[in-house]
Short mmCIF file of C-alpha atoms in Angstrom, two decimals:
data_model
loop_
_atom_site.label_atom_id
_atom_site.label_comp_id
_atom_site.label_asym_id
_atom_site.label_seq_id
_atom_site.Cartn_x
_atom_site.Cartn_y
_atom_site.Cartn_z
CA MET L 1 9.83 13.09 -3.72
CA TRP L 2 9.19 12.57 -7.44
CA LEU L 3 11.60 11.84 -10.21
CA PRO L 4 11.17 14.05 -13.30
CA SER L 5 9.19 11.31 -15.00
CA GLY L 6 6.76 11.08 -12.10
CA TRP L 7 8.05 7.87 -10.54
CA PRO L 8 7.42 8.04 -6.76
CA VAL L 9 10.23 7.15 -4.43
CA ARG L 10 10.64 7.13 -0.70
CA PRO L 11 11.99 10.21 1.02
CA GLY L 12 15.74 10.34 1.25
CA PRO L 13 17.86 10.46 4.39
CA GLY L 14 16.62 13.00 6.85
CA GLU L 15 13.17 13.20 5.25
CA GLY L 16 11.50 9.99 6.36
CA VAL L 17 10.48 8.24 9.51
CA ASN L 18 12.81 7.60 12.44
CA THR L 19 12.05 3.91 12.92
CA ARG L 20 14.10 3.53 16.08
CA ALA L 21 12.40 6.51 17.68
CA ILE L 22 8.99 5.07 16.82
CA LEU L 23 9.96 1.79 18.45
CA VAL L 24 11.03 3.68 21.56
CA GLY L 25 7.74 5.58 21.61
CA LEU L 26 5.84 2.34 21.12
CA ALA L 27 7.80 0.60 23.90
CA LEU L 28 7.13 3.45 26.31
CA GLY L 29 3.45 3.49 25.42
CA LEU L 30 3.20 -0.27 25.81
CA GLY L 31 5.06 -0.14 29.11
CA LEU L 32 2.77 2.53 30.54
CA GLY L 33 -0.34 0.79 29.26
CA ILE L 34 0.67 -2.64 30.55
CA ALA L 35 1.63 -1.24 33.93
CA ALA L 36 -1.69 0.61 34.19
CA SER L 37 -3.69 -2.45 33.11
CA ALA L 38 -1.81 -4.93 35.32
CA THR L 39 -1.77 -2.86 38.50
CA GLY L 40 -5.03 -0.97 38.17
CA SER L 41 -3.23 1.98 39.72
CA PRO L 42 -5.41 5.12 39.50
CA ALA L 43 -2.32 7.24 38.91
CA LEU L 44 -1.08 5.08 36.04
CA LEU L 45 -4.55 4.84 34.52
CA TRP L 46 -4.80 8.62 34.70
CA ALA L 47 -1.38 9.00 33.09
CA ALA L 48 -2.33 6.63 30.26
CA GLY L 49 -5.45 8.65 29.61
CA ALA L 50 -3.66 11.97 29.94
CA VAL L 51 -1.31 11.27 27.02
CA GLU L 52 -4.17 10.35 24.69
CA PRO L 53 -4.44 13.91 23.24
CA LEU L 54 -0.89 13.52 21.91
CA GLY L 55 -2.04 10.58 19.84
CA GLN L 56 -5.21 12.33 18.75
CA VAL L 57 -3.30 15.36 17.45
CA PHE L 58 -0.94 13.05 15.53
CA LEU L 59 -3.90 11.16 14.08
CA ARG L 60 -5.73 14.33 13.06
CA ALA L 61 -2.57 15.58 11.33
CA ILE L 62 -2.44 12.38 9.26
CA GLN L 63 -6.13 12.69 8.41
CA MET L 64 -5.53 16.31 7.35
CA VAL L 65 -3.06 15.24 4.66
CA VAL L 66 -4.20 11.78 3.62
CA ILE L 67 -7.21 12.78 1.48
CA PRO L 68 -5.42 15.25 -0.85
CA LEU L 69 -2.28 13.08 -0.89
CA VAL L 70 -4.12 9.94 -1.98
CA ALA L 71 -6.08 11.96 -4.55
CA ALA L 72 -2.91 13.45 -6.07
CA VAL L 73 -1.09 10.11 -6.20
CA VAL L 74 -4.06 8.28 -7.73
CA PHE L 75 -4.46 11.02 -10.36
CA VAL L 76 -0.82 10.73 -11.47
CA GLY L 77 -0.92 6.93 -11.28
CA VAL L 78 -3.98 6.61 -13.51
CA GLY L 79 -2.55 9.12 -15.94
CA ARG L 80 0.61 7.02 -16.14
CA ILE L 81 -1.41 3.89 -16.86
CA GLY L 82 -3.29 5.77 -19.56
CA ASP L 83 -0.03 6.50 -21.35
CA LEU L 84 0.57 2.76 -21.72
CA ARG L 85 -1.77 2.62 -24.70
CA LYS L 86 1.11 4.18 -26.64
CA LEU L 87 3.21 1.11 -25.81
CA GLY L 88 0.76 -1.36 -27.31
CA ARG L 89 0.56 -4.97 -26.18
CA LEU L 90 3.68 -4.78 -24.00
CA GLY L 91 2.23 -2.14 -21.70
CA GLY L 92 -1.17 -3.82 -21.62
CA LEU L 93 0.28 -7.17 -20.62
CA ALA L 94 2.40 -5.55 -17.93
CA VAL L 95 -0.60 -3.89 -16.29
CA GLY L 96 -2.61 -7.09 -16.74
CA PHE L 97 0.04 -9.01 -14.80
CA PHE L 98 -0.01 -6.39 -12.05
CA TRP L 99 -3.76 -6.83 -11.68
CA ALA L 100 -3.47 -10.63 -11.88
CA THR L 101 -1.30 -10.59 -8.75
CA THR L 102 -2.91 -7.68 -6.89
CA LEU L 103 -6.49 -9.00 -6.84
CA PRO L 104 -5.53 -12.48 -5.54
CA ALA L 105 -3.26 -10.78 -2.99
CA ILE L 106 -6.25 -8.87 -1.58
CA LEU L 107 -8.29 -12.07 -1.27
CA ILE L 108 -5.40 -13.99 0.27
CA GLY L 109 -4.87 -11.27 2.84
CA MET L 110 -8.51 -11.32 3.85
CA GLY L 111 -8.63 -15.11 3.94
CA VAL L 112 -5.45 -15.60 5.95
CA MET L 113 -6.38 -12.91 8.45
CA GLY L 114 -9.90 -14.28 8.76
CA PHE L 115 -8.41 -17.65 9.69
CA ALA L 116 -5.88 -16.07 12.06
CA LEU L 117 -8.61 -14.30 14.02
CA ALA L 118 -9.34 -17.66 15.64
CA PHE L 119 -6.02 -17.28 17.49
CA THR L 120 -6.63 -13.75 18.74
CA ALA L 121 -7.88 -12.89 22.20
CA PRO L 122 -11.07 -10.87 22.74
CA VAL L 123 -10.37 -7.26 23.60
CA PRO L 124 -12.69 -4.33 24.23
CA PRO L 125 -12.80 -1.95 21.25
CA PRO L 126 -10.36 0.97 21.67
CA THR L 127 -13.31 3.15 20.61
CA PRO L 128 -16.63 2.30 22.33
CA THR L 129 -18.96 0.51 19.93
CA ALA L 130 -21.70 3.06 20.54
CA GLU L 131 -19.49 5.76 19.04
CA LEU L 132 -18.90 3.89 15.80
CA GLU L 133 -21.06 4.87 12.86
CA PRO L 134 -22.84 1.95 11.19
CA ALA L 135 -21.52 1.55 7.66
CA GLY L 136 -23.41 -1.51 6.45
CA VAL L 137 -24.67 -1.18 2.86
CA GLY L 138 -26.16 -3.54 0.33
CA ILE L 139 -24.61 -4.29 -3.04
CA VAL L 140 -27.01 -2.00 -4.91
CA ASP L 141 -26.50 0.90 -2.51
CA PHE L 142 -22.75 0.37 -2.71
CA LEU L 143 -22.75 0.61 -6.50
CA VAL L 144 -24.99 3.69 -6.51
CA ASN L 145 -22.88 5.45 -3.90
CA LEU L 146 -19.72 4.93 -5.94
CA VAL L 147 -20.75 7.89 -8.11
CA PRO L 148 -20.57 11.08 -6.05
CA ARG L 149 -23.14 13.81 -6.62
CA ASN L 150 -20.68 16.44 -5.41
CA PRO L 151 -16.95 15.59 -5.35
CA VAL L 152 -16.20 18.57 -3.13
CA GLN L 153 -18.82 17.44 -0.60
CA VAL L 154 -17.60 13.84 -0.48
CA ALA L 155 -14.06 15.13 0.07
CA ALA L 156 -15.29 17.30 2.94
CA ASP L 157 -17.24 14.36 4.38
CA GLY L 158 -14.22 12.07 4.10
CA ALA L 159 -16.01 9.64 1.73
CA LEU L 160 -12.71 8.56 0.23
CA LEU L 161 -13.87 5.78 -2.07
CA SER L 162 -16.35 8.02 -3.91
CA LEU L 163 -13.65 10.66 -4.14
CA LEU L 164 -11.22 8.11 -5.59
CA ILE L 165 -13.78 7.12 -8.25
CA PHE L 166 -14.08 10.77 -9.29
CA ILE L 167 -10.29 11.17 -9.36
CA VAL L 168 -9.87 8.02 -11.48
CA LEU L 169 -12.47 9.23 -14.00
CA LEU L 170 -10.95 12.71 -14.09
CA ALA L 171 -7.46 11.30 -14.64
CA ALA L 172 -8.74 9.01 -17.40
CA ALA L 173 -10.39 12.00 -19.09
CA THR L 174 -7.14 13.95 -18.79
CA THR L 175 -5.31 11.36 -20.89
CA ALA L 176 -7.64 12.22 -23.79
CA LEU L 177 -6.73 15.91 -23.73
CA PRO L 178 -4.10 17.52 -25.97
CA SER L 179 -0.61 16.78 -24.71
CA GLU L 180 0.06 20.33 -23.53
CA LYS L 181 -3.05 20.45 -21.32
CA GLN L 182 -2.39 16.91 -20.13
CA ARG L 183 1.13 17.85 -19.04
CA THR L 184 -0.17 20.93 -17.23
CA LEU L 185 -2.65 18.97 -15.13
CA THR L 186 -0.23 16.11 -14.49
CA SER L 187 2.55 18.51 -13.49
CA PHE L 188 0.20 20.24 -11.07
CA ALA L 189 -0.79 16.90 -9.51
CA GLU L 190 2.87 15.87 -9.23
CA ALA L 191 3.80 19.20 -7.60
CA LEU L 192 0.87 18.89 -5.20
CA GLY L 193 1.95 15.33 -4.39
CA ASP L 194 5.48 16.59 -3.80
CA ALA L 195 4.33 19.20 -1.30
CA LEU L 196 1.95 16.83 0.49
CA THR L 197 4.64 14.14 0.65
CA LYS L 198 6.97 16.61 2.33
CA LEU L 199 4.23 17.62 4.77
CA MET L 200 3.44 13.98 5.56
CA SER L 201 7.13 13.32 6.17
CA TRP L 202 7.18 16.15 8.71
CA ILE L 203 4.11 14.72 10.42
CA LEU L 204 5.61 11.25 10.53
CA TRP L 205 8.66 12.62 12.32
CA THR L 206 6.30 13.23 15.25
CA ALA L 207 5.20 9.59 15.09
CA PRO L 208 7.20 8.52 18.20
CA VAL L 209 5.18 10.91 20.35
CA GLY L 210 1.95 10.12 18.51
CA VAL L 211 2.40 6.36 18.79
CA PHE L 212 3.16 6.74 22.49
CA GLY L 213 -0.03 8.75 22.98
CA LEU L 214 -2.11 6.20 21.08
CA ALA L 215 -0.57 2.99 22.45
CA ALA L 216 -0.69 3.82 26.16
CA PRO L 217 -4.48 4.31 26.52
CA VAL L 218 -5.30 1.41 24.17
CA ILE L 219 -3.11 -1.07 26.06
CA ALA L 220 -4.37 0.27 29.39
CA LYS L 221 -7.87 -0.72 28.27
CA THR L 222 -7.03 -4.02 26.56
CA GLY L 223 -3.99 -5.33 28.46
CA MET L 224 -1.64 -8.04 27.18
CA ALA L 225 -4.34 -9.43 24.88
CA MET L 226 -3.65 -6.64 22.39
CA LEU L 227 0.03 -7.59 22.19
CA GLN L 228 -0.95 -11.19 21.49
CA ASN L 229 -3.28 -10.05 18.75
CA LEU L 230 -0.64 -7.86 17.13
CA ALA L 231 1.77 -10.81 17.09
CA VAL L 232 -0.91 -12.94 15.39
CA PHE L 233 -1.44 -10.16 12.86
CA ILE L 234 2.26 -10.01 11.95
CA VAL L 235 2.52 -13.78 11.55
CA ALA L 236 -0.63 -13.88 9.40
CA VAL L 237 0.69 -11.18 7.06
CA VAL L 238 4.06 -12.90 6.63
CA VAL L 239 2.40 -16.28 5.96
CA GLY L 240 0.04 -14.64 3.48
CA LEU L 241 2.93 -13.10 1.57
CA PHE L 242 4.61 -16.48 1.16
CA ILE L 243 1.28 -17.96 0.03
CA LEU L 244 1.03 -15.19 -2.58
CA LYS L 245 4.46 -16.03 -3.87
CA GLY L 246 3.97 -19.81 -3.84
CA LEU L 247 0.41 -20.09 -5.15
CA VAL L 248 0.09 -17.06 -7.42
CA LEU L 249 3.42 -15.60 -8.53
CA LEU L 250 5.50 -18.72 -9.14
CA PRO L 251 2.74 -20.56 -11.10
CA LEU L 252 2.20 -17.47 -13.30
CA VAL L 253 5.92 -17.16 -14.00
CA TRP L 254 6.18 -20.89 -14.73
CA PHE L 255 3.15 -21.40 -16.96
CA LEU L 256 3.07 -18.01 -18.68
CA GLY L 257 6.71 -16.97 -18.43
CA GLY L 258 8.28 -20.36 -19.02
CA VAL L 259 10.62 -20.10 -16.01
CA PRO L 260 10.19 -22.85 -13.38
CA PRO L 261 10.45 -22.03 -9.66
CA TRP L 262 13.77 -23.84 -9.25
CA ARG L 263 15.26 -21.38 -11.73
CA PHE L 264 13.31 -18.21 -10.88
CA ILE L 265 13.88 -18.31 -7.10
CA PRO L 266 17.71 -18.55 -7.21
CA ALA L 267 17.77 -15.92 -9.96
CA THR L 268 15.91 -13.40 -7.79
CA VAL L 269 17.60 -13.96 -4.44
CA GLY L 270 19.50 -10.68 -4.77
CA THR L 271 16.32 -8.76 -5.60
CA TYR L 272 14.48 -10.26 -2.62
CA THR L 273 17.38 -9.52 -0.27
CA VAL L 274 17.80 -5.89 -1.36
CA GLY L 275 14.04 -5.30 -1.24
CA PHE L 276 13.92 -6.85 2.23
CA THR L 277 16.68 -4.61 3.56
CA THR L 278 15.84 -1.33 1.79
CA THR L 279 12.00 -1.65 1.87
CA THR L 280 11.75 0.28 -1.40
CA SER L 281 11.09 -0.86 -4.94
CA VAL L 282 12.95 2.00 -6.57
CA GLY L 283 16.01 1.41 -4.38
CA THR L 284 15.99 -2.23 -5.52
CA LEU L 285 15.76 -1.31 -9.20
CA PRO L 286 19.49 -1.60 -9.98
CA MET L 287 19.56 -5.16 -8.62
CA MET L 288 16.38 -6.02 -10.54
CA LEU L 289 17.93 -4.76 -13.79
CA GLN L 290 21.07 -6.79 -13.13
CA GLU L 291 19.19 -10.03 -12.42
CA ALA L 292 16.81 -9.50 -15.36
CA LYS L 293 19.85 -9.45 -17.61
CA LYS L 294 21.15 -12.68 -16.04
CA LEU L 295 17.75 -14.28 -16.71
CA GLY L 296 18.23 -13.50 -20.39
CA LEU L 297 15.31 -11.11 -20.68
CA SER L 298 15.08 -8.58 -23.50
CA GLU L 299 16.70 -5.33 -22.36
CA ARG L 300 14.25 -3.12 -24.22
CA LYS L 301 11.41 -4.84 -22.38
CA TYR L 302 12.67 -5.09 -18.83
CA THR L 303 14.00 -1.51 -18.85
CA LEU L 304 10.40 -0.44 -19.41
CA ILE L 305 8.53 -2.97 -17.26
CA LEU L 306 10.68 -2.86 -14.13
CA PRO L 307 10.52 0.93 -13.56
CA LEU L 308 6.80 0.79 -14.30
CA ALA L 309 6.34 -2.06 -11.83
CA ALA L 310 8.37 -0.20 -9.21
CA SER L 311 5.89 2.63 -9.54
CA ILE L 312 2.44 0.99 -9.65
CA ASN L 313 2.79 -2.71 -8.80
CA ARG L 314 2.15 -3.38 -5.08
CA PRO L 315 0.64 -6.86 -4.52
CA GLY L 316 2.45 -7.25 -1.20
CA SER L 317 1.03 -3.94 -0.04
CA ALA L 318 -2.44 -4.98 -1.19
CA LEU L 319 -2.22 -8.17 0.86
CA PHE L 320 -1.04 -6.25 3.92
CA GLN L 321 -3.86 -3.73 3.57
CA SER L 322 -6.60 -6.34 3.19
CA ALA L 323 -5.30 -8.27 6.20
CA SER L 324 -5.14 -5.02 8.17
CA LEU L 325 -8.74 -4.23 7.26
CA VAL L 326 -10.03 -7.57 8.54
CA PHE L 327 -7.91 -7.31 11.69
CA LEU L 328 -8.98 -3.77 12.56
CA ALA L 329 -12.63 -4.47 11.76
CA ALA L 330 -12.56 -7.39 14.20
CA MET L 331 -10.75 -5.31 16.82
CA TYR L 332 -13.35 -2.54 16.64
CA GLY L 333 -16.26 -4.96 16.38
CA VAL L 334 -17.31 -3.81 12.90
CA PRO L 335 -19.08 -6.58 10.96
CA LEU L 336 -17.99 -6.94 7.33
CA GLU L 337 -21.04 -7.40 5.10
CA ALA L 338 -20.95 -8.28 1.40
CA GLY L 339 -21.33 -4.72 0.16
CA MET L 340 -18.71 -3.47 2.56
CA ILE L 341 -16.24 -6.15 1.50
CA ALA L 342 -16.77 -5.29 -2.19
CA ALA L 343 -16.22 -1.62 -1.43
CA ALA L 344 -13.09 -2.40 0.59
CA VAL L 345 -11.62 -4.61 -2.17
CA LEU L 346 -12.10 -1.81 -4.70
CA ALA L 347 -10.60 0.81 -2.37
CA ILE L 348 -7.58 -1.38 -1.58
CA PHE L 349 -7.08 -2.19 -5.27
CA LEU L 350 -6.99 1.49 -6.22
CA ALA L 351 -4.82 2.49 -3.26
CA ALA L 352 -2.35 -0.39 -3.65
CA MET L 353 -1.80 0.37 -7.35
CA THR L 354 -0.83 3.94 -6.46
CA VAL L 355 0.79 3.76 -3.02
CA ALA L 356 1.81 7.20 -1.82
CA PRO L 357 5.58 7.85 -1.74
CA VAL L 358 5.90 8.16 2.05
CA PRO L 359 7.26 5.79 4.70
CA SER L 360 4.69 3.20 5.82
CA ALA L 361 2.60 4.31 2.84
CA SER L 362 0.67 1.04 2.87
CA ILE L 363 -0.78 2.10 6.23
CA VAL L 364 -1.50 5.69 5.22
CA SER L 365 -3.14 4.56 1.95
CA LEU L 366 -5.42 2.18 3.88
CA ALA L 367 -7.60 5.12 4.94
CA PRO L 368 -10.13 4.83 2.07
CA ALA L 369 -10.82 1.16 2.79
CA LEU L 370 -11.26 1.76 6.53
CA ASP L 371 -13.59 4.64 5.78
CA VAL L 372 -15.99 2.63 3.61
CA VAL L 373 -16.45 -0.10 6.23
CA GLY L 374 -16.71 2.24 9.20
CA VAL L 375 -13.47 1.38 11.02
CA PRO L 376 -11.97 4.37 12.89
CA LEU L 377 -8.78 5.70 11.36
CA ALA L 378 -7.18 5.49 14.81
CA GLY L 379 -6.40 1.89 13.88
CA LEU L 380 -3.79 3.18 11.44
CA ALA L 381 -1.63 4.49 14.27
CA ILE L 382 -1.87 1.16 16.10
CA LEU L 383 -0.39 -0.58 13.05
CA LEU L 384 2.18 2.14 12.46
CA GLY L 385 4.04 1.23 15.62
CA ILE L 386 4.59 -2.40 14.53
CA ASP L 387 4.96 -1.81 10.80
CA ARG L 388 8.68 -2.47 10.49
CA VAL L 389 8.37 -6.26 10.41
CA PRO L 390 5.50 -6.48 7.88
CA ASP L 391 7.15 -3.72 5.82
CA VAL L 392 10.33 -5.68 5.07
CA PHE L 393 8.38 -8.77 3.99
CA ARG L 394 5.81 -6.95 1.84
CA SER L 395 8.55 -4.87 0.16
CA ALA L 396 10.46 -8.05 -0.66
CA ALA L 397 7.27 -9.60 -2.05
CA ASN L 398 6.64 -6.50 -4.17
CA VAL L 399 10.07 -6.52 -5.84
CA VAL L 400 9.93 -10.25 -6.59
CA CYS L 401 6.53 -9.66 -8.22
CA HIS L 402 8.18 -6.94 -10.33
CA MET L 403 10.68 -9.53 -11.54
CA GLY L 404 7.85 -11.95 -12.20
CA ALA L 405 6.08 -9.36 -14.33
CA ALA L 406 9.19 -8.70 -16.41
CA THR L 407 9.86 -12.42 -16.88
CA THR L 408 6.30 -13.27 -17.85
CA VAL L 409 5.71 -10.36 -20.23
CA ASP L 410 9.07 -11.00 -21.89
CA GLU L 411 8.01 -14.55 -22.74
CA MET L 412 4.50 -13.59 -23.82
CA THR L 413 5.76 -10.94 -26.26
CA ARG L 414 8.56 -12.92 -27.88
CA GLY L 415 8.38 -12.41 -31.62
CA ASP L 416 5.90 -9.53 -31.41
CA SER L 417 6.38 -6.96 -34.14
CA ASP L 418 4.69 -4.13 -32.22
CA GLU L 419 7.30 -3.84 -29.47
CA PRO L 420 8.56 -0.31 -28.87
CA ALA L 421 11.96 0.36 -30.32
CA ASP L 422 14.90 0.55 -27.95
CA GLY L 423 14.36 3.54 -25.71
CA ALA L 424 11.00 4.46 -27.28
CA GLY L 425 8.45 5.55 -24.75
CA GLN L 426 10.61 4.39 -21.87
CA PRO L 427 10.68 6.44 -18.68
CA PRO L 428 14.15 7.55 -17.61
CA LEU L 429 15.64 5.32 -14.98
CA PRO L 430 16.66 6.70 -11.59
#
């Protein structure tokens, strides 16, 4: 669903994911898999294997939509960033703050998950190692391969990072076109994103069956060790999000925004709480606007920055995605070489800045990063079943980072004469 101005929001009631049903499907899949693994019963092992096609159909349906959906969302997102040049220094500083939190978030996620792997148990890869395609590349090859010779071919081959590079360049070129042509292309991309979002929502309603079909055979092969590893993954992500807030966000707000932690944290408790419970930035926007006013920020600034941040600022999602990449690579036995890590960081950065407007979008948008390092996309469905806990924490981290952006940019632009006039260039609020 897209607002008229192009701001993505989560599907409304009746359009999204049935979280309780997914948990039921996951519990049934885990129960069947554990029972098959613990007893070694031929009948239970057969049953766990027999439901695998259900998961494969669900996974293929996601793969069917994810490439055009990510392409459409990235196109609109880059076009929106391009329009910020009309807003002068204010827009530039806002995007700069988004990047200054997103890039460290990616590195923190990788670092925390790399450390947490020491507490995971060894499990056999859900996909046999012999079936995995080697994806190791050097730095030079990685840079060369970023530029696709044929965008249509790379889309057909599923080379998502090269496709994203083409989409970014195309969207950047679109911003230089006359306004009428620019609106035509952007409107088409938004309409395409609308349709694909609706289709993805339909697919995700089958997630309870799909998760059941994916969890049962995986747990039957790996046993209780997989549950232990998933618990470690959740704890690592939550710890990483608090590290992001304590070591990156709060220092930036203090030293650049002039607001110390003992003032910023109490002033954003409402924002954090609403983001935690609603798991959506746009749904938290009214609370953010209210607390920005209490902080004494300039209304003509925060009414621009906060909706913009709710649309393209996702440091919590970036941290989750980078941690997921390291976790899934270890689970499938895929070594992460330097070139692969660089490619993954770039893919996560692009995807996190333009997260698709669907439930558990941080998982769906992880596909390009998994593709470049050679991790099977089946790992996405494994994470989908346990996403509720990481989702509430990363959404809360995202909205607090939105407040941090507004606070910091407000301070850095005090006294500027090139600020947009009240209401000028501002996107309509939901």
